[in-house]
Coordinates of C-alpha atoms in Angstrom, one line a residue:
M208 CA 0.0 0.0 0.0
I209 CA 1.4 3.4 -1.0
D210 CA 0.9 6.4 1.2
T211 CA -0.3 9.2 -0.9
T212 CA -0.6 11.7 1.9
S213 CA 0.9 15.1 0.9
H214 CA 3.3 16.3 3.5
L215 CA 3.6 20.0 4.2
T216 CA 7.0 21.4 3.4
V217 CA 8.5 24.9 3.8
R218 CA 11.3 26.7 2.0
F219 CA 12.9 30.0 2.8
A220 CA 14.4 32.6 0.5
R221 CA 18.1 33.3 0.4
L222 CA 19.4 36.2 2.4
P223 CA 19.4 39.1 -0.1
R224 CA 22.9 40.3 -1.1
R225 CA 22.1 43.1 -3.4
G226 CA 24.7 45.7 -4.0
L227 CA 25.1 49.1 -5.6
L228 CA 27.2 47.9 -8.5
L229 CA 27.8 44.3 -9.7
G230 CA 26.8 42.9 -6.3
L231 CA 29.2 45.3 -4.4
S232 CA 27.8 47.3 -1.5
A233 CA 28.1 51.1 -1.5
S234 CA 30.9 51.0 1.1
R235 CA 32.9 48.5 -1.1
V236 CA 32.3 50.6 -4.2
A237 CA 33.5 53.7 -2.3
C238 CA 36.7 51.9 -1.2
I239 CA 37.5 50.8 -4.8
A240 CA 36.8 54.3 -6.2
L241 CA 39.1 55.9 -3.6
A242 CA 41.8 53.4 -4.4
A243 CA 41.5 54.2 -8.1
L244 CA 41.6 57.9 -7.4
V245 CA 44.9 57.4 -5.5
L246 CA 46.5 54.9 -7.9
I247 CA 45.7 56.3 -11.3
P248 CA 47.0 59.9 -10.8
A249 CA 50.1 58.4 -9.1
M250 CA 50.9 56.2 -12.1
F251 CA 50.3 59.1 -14.5
I252 CA 52.7 61.4 -12.5
A253 CA 55.4 59.0 -11.4
S254 CA 54.7 55.7 -13.3
T255 CA 55.6 52.6 -11.4
F256 CA 57.4 54.5 -8.7
G257 CA 54.2 56.5 -7.9
A258 CA 52.2 53.2 -7.6
I259 CA 54.8 51.8 -5.2
V260 CA 54.9 54.9 -3.0
T261 CA 51.1 55.1 -2.7
A262 CA 50.7 51.3 -2.4
P263 CA 50.1 51.4 1.4
L264 CA 47.1 53.7 0.8
W265 CA 45.4 52.1 -2.1
G266 CA 46.4 48.7 -1.0
V267 CA 44.6 49.2 2.4
L268 CA 41.5 50.4 0.5
V269 CA 41.4 47.4 -1.8
A270 CA 42.0 45.1 1.2
L271 CA 39.1 46.7 3.0
A272 CA 36.9 46.1 0.0
F273 CA 37.8 42.4 -0.6
V274 CA 39.3 40.8 2.5
R275 CA 36.6 39.1 4.6
T276 CA 36.5 39.0 8.4
G277 CA 33.9 37.1 10.3
G278 CA 32.1 36.2 7.0
R279 CA 31.8 39.9 6.0
P280 CA 34.0 42.3 4.0
A281 CA 36.3 44.2 6.2
I282 CA 34.8 47.6 5.3
E283 CA 31.3 46.4 6.3
A284 CA 32.6 45.1 9.6
L285 CA 34.6 48.3 10.3
P286 CA 31.7 50.3 11.9
T287 CA 31.0 47.5 14.3
S288 CA 34.7 47.2 15.2
A289 CA 35.0 50.9 15.7
H290 CA 31.9 51.1 17.9
F291 CA 33.1 48.2 20.0
G292 CA 36.5 49.8 20.4
L293 CA 35.0 53.1 21.4
R294 CA 32.7 51.5 24.0
R295 CA 35.6 49.5 25.4
A296 CA 37.8 52.6 25.6
T297 CA 35.1 54.4 27.5
G298 CA 34.3 51.5 29.8
Q299 CA 30.9 50.8 28.4
T300 CA 31.6 47.0 27.9
K301 CA 31.6 46.5 31.7
Y302 CA 28.5 46.7 33.9
R303 CA 28.3 46.5 37.7
A304 CA 25.2 46.7 39.8
R305 CA 25.3 49.2 42.6
P306 CA 23.2 48.0 45.5
A307 CA 24.1 51.2 47.5
K308 CA 22.5 53.3 44.7
P309 CA 19.2 51.6 43.8
R310 CA 17.5 52.4 40.5
P311 CA 14.4 54.6 40.3
A312 CA 11.2 53.0 41.2
G313 CA 9.4 51.3 38.3
S314 CA 12.6 50.8 36.2
L315 CA 14.4 47.6 35.2
A316 CA 17.9 46.8 36.4
L317 CA 19.2 45.9 32.9
P318 CA 22.4 47.1 31.2
G319 CA 22.8 48.9 28.0
D320 CA 20.0 50.6 26.1
A321 CA 17.5 48.3 27.9
A322 CA 18.2 50.3 31.1
A323 CA 15.6 52.8 30.0
M324 CA 12.8 50.3 30.1
R325 CA 10.2 50.7 32.8
F326 CA 7.4 48.4 34.1
L327 CA 3.9 48.7 35.5
I328 CA 1.4 46.1 36.7
D329 CA -1.9 45.9 34.9
E330 CA -4.5 45.9 37.7
T331 CA -7.1 44.0 35.6
S332 CA -4.9 41.0 34.6
S333 CA -2.0 41.3 37.1
T334 CA 0.3 41.1 34.1
A335 CA 3.7 42.8 34.1
V336 CA 3.8 45.4 31.3
L337 CA 7.2 46.6 30.1
H338 CA 7.4 50.2 28.7
D339 CA 10.3 51.3 26.5
P340 CA 10.0 55.1 26.3
H341 CA 12.7 55.4 23.6
A342 CA 11.3 52.8 21.3
Q343 CA 7.7 53.6 22.2
T344 CA 6.6 50.1 22.9
L345 CA 4.6 48.1 25.4
T346 CA 5.6 44.5 25.9
V347 CA 4.0 41.5 27.7
A348 CA 5.1 37.9 27.9
A349 CA 3.3 34.6 28.4
V350 CA 4.0 30.9 29.0
V351 CA 2.7 28.6 26.2
S352 CA 2.3 24.9 26.3
H353 CA 2.0 22.6 23.2
P354 CA 1.8 18.9 22.5
A355 CA 4.5 16.9 20.8
Y356 CA 4.3 18.2 17.3
V357 CA 6.5 15.6 15.6
L358 CA 4.3 12.8 16.8
L359 CA 1.2 14.2 15.1
A360 CA -0.3 13.0 11.8
P361 CA 0.8 15.1 8.7
E362 CA -2.8 16.5 8.3
E363 CA -2.8 17.6 11.9
Q364 CA 0.7 19.2 11.6
A365 CA -0.5 21.1 8.5
R366 CA -3.6 22.3 10.3
R367 CA -1.6 23.7 13.2
V368 CA 0.9 25.3 10.9
H369 CA -1.9 27.1 9.1
G370 CA -3.3 28.1 12.5
W371 CA -0.1 29.7 13.6
G372 CA 0.2 31.4 10.2
R373 CA -3.3 32.9 10.7
T374 CA -2.2 34.1 14.1
L375 CA 0.7 36.1 12.6
A376 CA -1.5 37.3 9.8
S377 CA -4.1 38.6 12.2
L378 CA -1.4 40.7 14.0
A379 CA -0.1 42.0 10.7
H380 CA -3.5 43.1 9.4
T381 CA -4.3 45.1 12.5
G382 CA -1.8 47.7 11.5
T383 CA -0.6 48.2 15.1
G384 CA 3.0 47.1 14.4
T385 CA 2.8 44.3 17.0
R386 CA 6.0 42.4 17.1
V387 CA 6.1 38.8 18.3
Q388 CA 9.0 36.9 19.9
V389 CA 9.0 33.2 20.4
L390 CA 11.5 31.8 22.9
E391 CA 12.3 28.1 23.2
I392 CA 14.4 27.7 26.4
S393 CA 16.3 24.4 26.8
L394 CA 17.8 23.7 30.2
P395 CA 20.0 20.6 30.9
D396 CA 18.2 18.3 33.4
A397 CA 19.6 15.4 35.3
G398 CA 16.3 13.6 35.0
R399 CA 15.3 14.2 38.6
G400 CA 11.7 14.6 37.6
I401 CA 11.6 11.2 35.8
T402 CA 13.5 9.3 38.4
G403 CA 11.8 11.0 41.3
W404 CA 8.4 10.1 40.1
W405 CA 9.5 6.5 39.6
D406 CA 11.0 6.4 43.1
T407 CA 7.7 7.6 44.6
H408 CA 5.1 5.9 42.5
G409 CA 6.9 3.0 40.7
V410 CA 6.3 -0.6 41.5
R411 CA 9.7 -2.1 42.1
S412 CA 9.6 -5.7 41.0
P413 CA 12.9 -6.8 39.5
D414 CA 11.3 -10.0 38.4
Q415 CA 9.1 -8.2 35.8
W416 CA 10.7 -7.6 32.4
A417 CA 9.0 -4.2 31.9
V418 CA 10.4 -2.9 35.2
R419 CA 13.9 -3.9 34.3
E420 CA 13.7 -2.4 30.8
Y421 CA 12.2 0.9 32.2
E422 CA 15.0 1.2 34.8
A423 CA 17.6 0.6 32.2
L424 CA 16.1 3.2 30.0
M425 CA 16.1 5.8 32.8
K426 CA 19.8 5.1 33.5
T427 CA 20.7 5.8 29.9
A428 CA 18.2 8.5 28.9
A429 CA 17.7 10.5 32.2
P430 CA 21.2 12.0 32.4
A431 CA 20.8 13.5 29.0
A432 CA 17.3 14.9 29.5
S433 CA 16.4 18.5 29.1
T434 CA 13.7 20.7 30.4
H435 CA 12.0 22.9 27.7
R436 CA 10.0 26.0 28.3
T437 CA 8.2 28.1 25.6
L438 CA 7.6 31.8 26.0
I439 CA 5.9 34.2 23.6
A440 CA 6.3 38.0 24.0
I441 CA 4.3 40.5 22.1
S442 CA 5.3 44.2 21.7
L443 CA 2.9 46.9 20.8
D444 CA 4.1 49.9 18.8
L445 CA 2.6 52.9 20.4
H446 CA 3.2 55.1 17.5
A447 CA 1.6 52.8 14.9
A448 CA -1.3 52.1 17.2
R449 CA -2.0 55.6 18.3
G450 CA -5.4 55.7 16.6
H451 CA -6.6 52.6 18.5
I452 CA -5.1 53.9 21.8
R453 CA -7.0 57.1 21.4
Q454 CA -10.2 55.2 21.2
A455 CA -9.4 53.1 24.3
G456 CA -8.3 56.2 26.3
R457 CA -5.4 58.5 26.1
G458 CA -2.0 58.2 27.7
L459 CA -0.3 55.1 29.0
A460 CA -3.6 53.9 30.6
G461 CA -5.3 53.9 27.2
A462 CA -2.3 52.0 25.7
V463 CA -2.5 49.4 28.4
A464 CA -6.2 49.0 27.8
F465 CA -5.7 48.5 24.1
L466 CA -2.9 46.1 24.8
R467 CA -5.2 44.1 27.0
Q468 CA -7.6 43.8 24.0
E469 CA -4.7 42.6 21.8
M470 CA -3.7 40.0 24.5
T471 CA -7.3 38.6 24.4
S472 CA -7.4 38.3 20.7
F473 CA -3.9 36.9 20.6
E474 CA -4.9 34.2 23.1
A475 CA -8.0 33.3 21.0
S476 CA -5.9 33.0 17.9
L477 CA -3.4 30.7 19.7
R478 CA -6.3 28.3 20.6
A479 CA -7.0 28.0 16.8
A480 CA -3.5 26.7 16.4
D481 CA -3.9 24.3 19.4
L482 CA -1.5 26.3 21.5
R483 CA -2.5 26.8 25.1
L484 CA -1.6 30.0 26.8
V485 CA -0.8 28.9 30.3
T486 CA -0.5 32.4 31.9
W487 CA 0.6 35.9 31.2
L488 CA 3.7 36.6 33.3
G489 CA 3.3 38.7 36.4
E490 CA 6.0 40.6 38.2
A491 CA 7.4 37.6 40.1
D492 CA 7.5 35.2 37.1
L493 CA 8.9 37.8 34.8
A494 CA 11.6 38.8 37.3
A495 CA 12.5 35.1 37.8
T496 CA 12.8 34.6 34.0
L497 CA 15.1 37.6 33.7
R498 CA 17.2 36.5 36.7
Q499 CA 17.6 32.9 35.2
A500 CA 18.8 34.4 31.9
Y501 CA 21.8 36.0 33.6
E502 CA 22.2 33.6 36.6
P503 CA 21.6 30.0 35.3
G504 CA 21.7 28.5 38.8
F505 CA 18.9 30.6 40.1
D506 CA 15.9 28.6 41.4
K507 CA 12.9 30.7 42.0
E508 CA 11.3 28.0 44.3
R509 CA 14.1 28.5 46.9
F510 CA 13.9 32.3 47.1
V511 CA 11.3 34.8 48.0
P512 CA 9.3 36.2 45.0
C513 CA 11.6 38.3 42.8
R514 CA 11.0 41.9 42.1
L515 CA 11.7 43.5 38.7
E516 CA 13.7 46.3 40.3
S517 CA 16.5 43.9 41.2
A518 CA 16.0 41.1 38.6
G519 CA 19.0 42.2 36.4
P520 CA 22.6 40.9 36.4
M521 CA 25.1 41.9 39.1
A522 CA 28.1 42.0 36.7
I523 CA 28.7 41.9 33.0
D524 CA 32.0 41.8 31.0
E525 CA 31.5 42.0 27.2
Q526 CA 34.2 40.6 25.0
W527 CA 34.5 40.6 21.2
D528 CA 32.9 37.2 20.7
H529 CA 31.3 36.3 24.0
L530 CA 29.7 37.7 27.2
R531 CA 30.5 36.9 30.8
H532 CA 27.7 37.6 33.3
D533 CA 27.3 36.6 36.9
N534 CA 28.4 33.0 37.1
A535 CA 28.2 32.0 33.5
H536 CA 29.5 32.7 30.0
S537 CA 27.3 33.2 26.9
A538 CA 27.6 33.7 23.2
V539 CA 24.9 34.7 20.7
L540 CA 24.6 33.2 17.2
W541 CA 22.6 34.6 14.3
I542 CA 20.7 32.3 12.0
N543 CA 21.7 34.0 8.8
E544 CA 20.4 31.3 6.4
W545 CA 17.3 29.1 6.7
P546 CA 16.5 25.9 4.7
R547 CA 16.5 26.8 1.0
I548 CA 15.1 23.4 0.0
D549 CA 11.8 21.9 0.9
A550 CA 11.9 20.9 4.6
P551 CA 9.2 19.7 7.0
P552 CA 7.8 22.3 9.4
F553 CA 9.7 20.6 12.3
F554 CA 13.1 21.2 10.6
L555 CA 14.5 22.7 13.8
H556 CA 13.9 19.5 15.8
A557 CA 17.6 18.6 15.9
L558 CA 18.5 22.0 17.2
V559 CA 15.7 22.4 19.7
F560 CA 16.1 18.9 21.3
Q561 CA 19.8 18.9 21.5
A562 CA 20.6 17.5 24.9
G563 CA 23.1 18.7 27.5
I564 CA 23.3 22.4 26.4
R565 CA 21.7 25.4 27.9
K566 CA 20.4 27.5 25.1
T567 CA 17.6 29.9 24.1
I568 CA 16.3 29.9 20.5
S569 CA 14.7 33.3 19.8
I570 CA 12.6 34.0 16.7
T571 CA 11.4 37.6 16.4
A572 CA 8.7 38.2 13.8
E573 CA 7.7 41.8 12.8
P574 CA 4.8 42.3 10.4
V575 CA 5.5 44.7 7.5
P576 CA 2.7 47.0 6.4
A577 CA 1.4 46.1 2.9
D578 CA 2.3 49.5 1.4
E579 CA 5.8 49.3 2.8
A580 CA 6.2 45.7 1.6
I581 CA 5.1 46.7 -1.9
R582 CA 7.7 49.6 -2.0
E583 CA 10.4 47.2 -0.9
I584 CA 9.5 44.7 -3.6
R585 CA 9.4 47.3 -6.3
K586 CA 12.8 48.6 -5.2
A587 CA 14.3 45.1 -5.2
K588 CA 12.9 44.4 -8.7
V589 CA 14.5 47.6 -10.0
E590 CA 17.8 46.8 -8.4
Y591 CA 17.9 43.3 -9.8
A592 CA 17.0 44.5 -13.3
T593 CA 19.6 47.2 -13.1
E594 CA 22.3 44.8 -11.9
A595 CA 21.4 42.4 -14.7
A596 CA 21.7 45.1 -17.3
Q597 CA 25.1 46.2 -16.0
T598 CA 26.4 42.7 -16.0
A599 CA 25.3 42.2 -19.6
R600 CA 26.8 45.5 -20.6
I601 CA 30.3 44.6 -19.5
G602 CA 30.0 41.1 -20.8
A603 CA 30.3 39.4 -17.4
L604 CA 28.7 36.0 -16.7
A605 CA 25.4 36.2 -14.9
D606 CA 25.4 34.6 -11.4
L607 CA 22.7 31.9 -10.8
S608 CA 22.2 33.1 -7.2
D609 CA 21.1 36.5 -8.5
S610 CA 18.3 34.9 -10.6
V611 CA 17.3 32.8 -7.6
E612 CA 17.0 35.9 -5.4
A613 CA 15.0 37.7 -8.1
G614 CA 12.7 34.7 -8.2
D615 CA 12.3 34.9 -4.4
V616 CA 11.2 38.5 -4.7
L617 CA 8.6 37.6 -7.3
D618 CA 7.3 34.8 -5.0
R619 CA 7.1 37.3 -2.2
E620 CA 5.0 39.6 -4.5
R621 CA 2.7 36.8 -5.4
A622 CA 2.1 35.9 -1.8
L623 CA 1.4 39.6 -0.9
I624 CA -1.1 39.9 -3.8
A625 CA -2.8 36.7 -2.7
G626 CA -3.5 38.4 0.6
H627 CA -0.8 36.8 2.8
A628 CA 1.0 38.9 5.4
D629 CA 4.6 39.9 4.9
I630 CA 6.7 39.1 7.9
R631 CA 10.3 40.2 8.7
F632 CA 11.8 37.7 11.1
T633 CA 15.2 37.2 12.8
G634 CA 16.5 34.1 14.5
L635 CA 19.1 34.2 17.3
I636 CA 20.5 31.5 19.5
A637 CA 21.9 32.3 23.0
V638 CA 24.2 29.6 24.3
T639 CA 25.3 29.6 28.0
A640 CA 27.9 27.5 29.8
A641 CA 29.7 27.6 33.2
T642 CA 33.2 28.1 31.7
R643 CA 34.7 29.6 28.6
E644 CA 36.0 26.2 27.4
A645 CA 32.5 24.6 27.9
L646 CA 31.0 27.6 26.0
E647 CA 33.2 27.1 23.0
A648 CA 32.4 23.3 22.9
A649 CA 28.6 24.1 23.2
V650 CA 28.8 26.7 20.4
A651 CA 30.4 24.1 18.1
E652 CA 27.8 21.5 18.9
V653 CA 25.0 24.0 18.3
S654 CA 26.5 25.0 15.0
R655 CA 26.6 21.4 13.9
A656 CA 23.0 20.9 15.0
A657 CA 21.9 24.0 13.0
I658 CA 23.6 22.5 9.9
Q659 CA 21.6 19.3 10.4
S660 CA 18.5 21.4 10.6
G661 CA 19.4 23.1 7.2
C662 CA 20.4 26.4 8.8
E663 CA 23.6 28.4 8.8
T664 CA 24.7 30.3 11.9
R665 CA 27.1 33.2 12.3
R666 CA 28.6 34.4 15.6
L667 CA 27.9 38.0 16.3
Y668 CA 31.1 39.9 16.9
G669 CA 31.4 43.2 18.8
Q670 CA 27.7 43.3 19.8
Q671 CA 27.3 40.3 22.2
A672 CA 25.7 42.3 25.0
R673 CA 23.1 43.9 22.8
A674 CA 22.4 40.6 21.0
F675 CA 22.0 38.8 24.4
I676 CA 19.3 41.3 25.5
A677 CA 17.5 40.6 22.2
A678 CA 17.8 36.8 22.4
A679 CA 17.7 35.5 26.0
P680 CA 14.9 37.5 27.9
P681 CA 11.3 37.8 26.6
L682 CA 11.5 41.5 25.8
A683 CA 10.6 41.4 22.1
R684 CA 13.3 43.9 21.3
R685 CA 13.7 45.2 17.8
V686 CA 16.6 43.4 16.0
N687 CA 18.6 45.4 13.5

């Protein structure tokens, strides 16, 4: 008997690599032009001797344009390097909490640009609401439970995927600029929950075959077990939703009231995808989540309820390629390429269920308004057509990757015309370990698991602290 069931597959577009001229970015074109402006007059004036004398200058410019560092041309990585060097020279890569000087009431004890965030408690739902006065956003987080997706039938998997797609589409069509962050937190577990339950409720009878096999299974599988927790944070753009806020009431109170409506509709849309929203995080739960992100050994059950004023880290030292905070080391990876061939919806299974590593997989989805998406598509089509004409004019061979990217743009336009929402998403992976050596080993294993999932990862250099804020805690920060 042949199974004719059609399995749902997904495929992602390539990361666009459009340039100003022949695939070269504006900064690379500027470096090449400056090198030519130095080299050509020198050769006209002093021939070969002039080229040799000016070689240090034009040679550096050419190297900046073509030498790659960290997977990027040196000239494109230069702003990040300069910014990191400036922050390090001014002492901004180190953070120390000052218990003798408490922070103002209602503010979060977080480092960097997240220090401006404030919080308030919604009296109606007892939910902790985070307010970013600089980005003009309101953010709430929730705990979500879901069944084992991989074990479901293909038809049920497709139904739930379409349900989650409708959830994102409903957020996009509201026009409120609501951003969604999905966090999958994986914590190494010694299997105490499994073995403890068996010790308490198990019927110990060594004569029974099933008992012997179950105990043997626990001895091998329990030490490699992991605890998984799924959080979803939604962030409301106060500027984009100002019309709705005005109808619900002016000021921050009106914004919270409209956010409460968005929370209710979001919870209803999750039920359509068979995702159960367990609870919206209150102050104690959100504070414990922030504390656990920076202090892996923190156990909220053993301490008094946390408060958001003191839920931040005690110390942070940011390095070029990793971050040291409290009693752990962390590194953040960016998922720069997603599967470009047909893959099942659970293609991240190997990465999510990788045992023995503490990690947080963060996917931030931001809806793009239809008019803005159309403008981006038209601009991309013009750029690809112009680049193809320039390539043909100079007689260069066309690159197949360019035609594939142009086809991805057309697919995006067809989906938008068909009524689908356009989503801009970013994937980050925060890996945490007790020592630097253990961190490097964990990062290598996570990179291999990402390759098995059809993804490519890149370590973020010079911006680890900012990336960790965007990846580890449920703050739904904008990712640039």
